[in-house]
């Protein structure tokens, strides 16, 4: 099984900050990585797929990069609506794995 | 509009059986993979498995193989997740989600992540 390691697990930041979350895979998965945002009591929301493609309707302050085994999600200027938990997920095959999550908190 | 609507919250006793549902609408239901995802209280997301409604091709996570059964009734656009004997450790929110397809200029399709999610079904197992 592919293991996904996200860091940090918690991040404290202020509105307007640039935020970066990292996801490392236990083996290469090319571009087959997605990022999700989840708010308390809600279902996750897909933000980015294929490592760097922004899903339609997602604000441009979100971006993804990386390939192989190391990937990042960047929020260029943190907004109040962005305080949430973020998950990476690999889909190299029809056996998915999520990262452990990164909770973005208000500083 | 693509929608996945899940069945409501359930409270069960250990040893009881349960089937929860996920009804898709607004798209060609048979031709998109449906995933089931578990989220235990205060914890992260865990992929349980996939089912392809057109032919019921099913892929289970090793962690859930033998513990749950995924099925589908494509005639009513509904996917199911079933337990034969619940345990307290099955207490969790369960989500269904549809995998997106990305159409390339050469008409090839690629996978695009879990783009649509149900609202979740809360399962509580307690004596």
Coordinates of N, CA, C and O in Angstrom, one line a residue, chain B residues 2 5-6 8-9 14 22 24-25 29 35 39 44 48 51 59 63 73 78 92 97 100-101 103 107 109 116:
Chain B
X2 N -25.2 17.3 -10.4 CA -24.8 16.0 -9.8 C -25.1 16.1 -8.3 O -24.7 17.0 -7.6
X5 N -27.1 11.6 -2.5 CA -27.9 11.7 -1.3 C -27.9 10.4 -0.5 O -28.2 9.4 -1.0
X6 N -27.4 10.5 0.7 CA -27.2 9.3 1.5 C -28.4 9.1 2.5 O -29.1 10.1 2.8
X8 N -30.1 8.3 6.2 CA -30.0 9.0 7.4 C -29.2 8.3 8.5 O -28.7 7.2 8.3
X9 N -29.1 9.0 9.6 CA -28.3 8.5 10.7 C -29.0 7.2 11.3 O -30.2 7.1 11.3
X14 N -24.3 -3.5 19.0 CA -23.3 -4.5 18.5 C -23.9 -5.8 18.1 O -24.9 -6.3 18.8
X22 N -26.7 5.3 -0.9 CA -26.2 6.5 -1.6 C -26.8 6.6 -3.0 O -26.5 5.8 -3.8
X24 N -27.5 8.4 -6.5 CA -26.9 9.4 -7.4 C -27.9 9.9 -8.4 O -28.9 9.2 -8.8
X25 N -27.8 11.2 -8.7 CA -28.7 11.8 -9.7 C -27.9 12.9 -10.5 O -26.9 13.4 -10.0
X29 N -25.1 7.5 -13.9 CA -24.7 6.8 -12.7 C -23.9 5.5 -13.0 O -22.9 5.3 -12.3
X35 N -16.9 5.7 -4.5 CA -16.1 5.4 -3.3 C -16.8 5.5 -2.0 O -17.8 6.3 -1.9
X39 N -14.9 8.2 8.3 CA -14.3 9.2 9.2 C -14.8 8.9 10.6 O -15.9 9.2 11.0
X44 N -9.2 11.3 10.7 CA -9.1 11.6 9.3 C -9.9 10.8 8.4 O -10.8 10.0 8.9
X48 N -12.4 3.2 2.0 CA -12.9 1.8 2.3 C -12.9 1.0 1.0 O -12.6 -0.2 1.0
X51 N -16.8 1.0 -6.0 CA -17.6 0.1 -6.8 C -17.9 0.8 -8.1 O -18.2 2.0 -8.1
X59 N -13.5 -2.9 -5.6 CA -12.2 -2.9 -5.0 C -12.2 -2.5 -3.6 O -12.7 -1.4 -3.3
X63 N -7.9 -3.0 4.6 CA -8.3 -2.7 6.0 C -9.8 -3.0 6.2 O -10.2 -3.2 7.3
X73 N -27.4 -1.1 -7.0 CA -28.6 -1.4 -7.8 C -28.6 -0.2 -8.9 O -29.1 0.9 -8.6
X78 N -28.4 3.6 -7.1 CA -28.1 3.6 -5.7 C -27.0 2.6 -5.3 O -27.1 1.4 -5.8
X92 N -19.0 5.9 13.2 CA -18.3 6.8 12.4 C -19.3 7.5 11.4 O -20.4 7.1 11.4
X97 N -18.8 9.0 -2.4 CA -18.2 10.0 -3.3 C -18.1 9.5 -4.7 O -17.7 8.3 -4.9
X100 N -14.4 11.8 -10.4 CA -14.5 12.6 -11.6 C -13.8 11.9 -12.7 O -12.8 11.2 -12.5
X101 N -14.2 12.3 -13.9 CA -13.4 11.9 -15.1 C -13.0 13.2 -15.8 O -13.8 14.2 -15.8
X103 N -11.8 14.7 -19.4 CA -11.8 14.4 -20.9 C -10.6 15.1 -21.5 O -10.6 16.4 -21.5
X107 N -9.8 12.8 -26.6 CA -10.9 12.0 -26.2 C -10.6 10.9 -25.2 O -11.5 10.1 -24.9
X109 N -9.9 9.5 -21.5 CA -10.4 9.9 -20.2 C -9.4 9.6 -19.1 O -8.7 8.6 -19.1
X116 N -17.5 14.7 -6.2 CA -18.9 14.9 -5.6 C -19.0 14.0 -4.4 O -18.7 12.8 -4.5

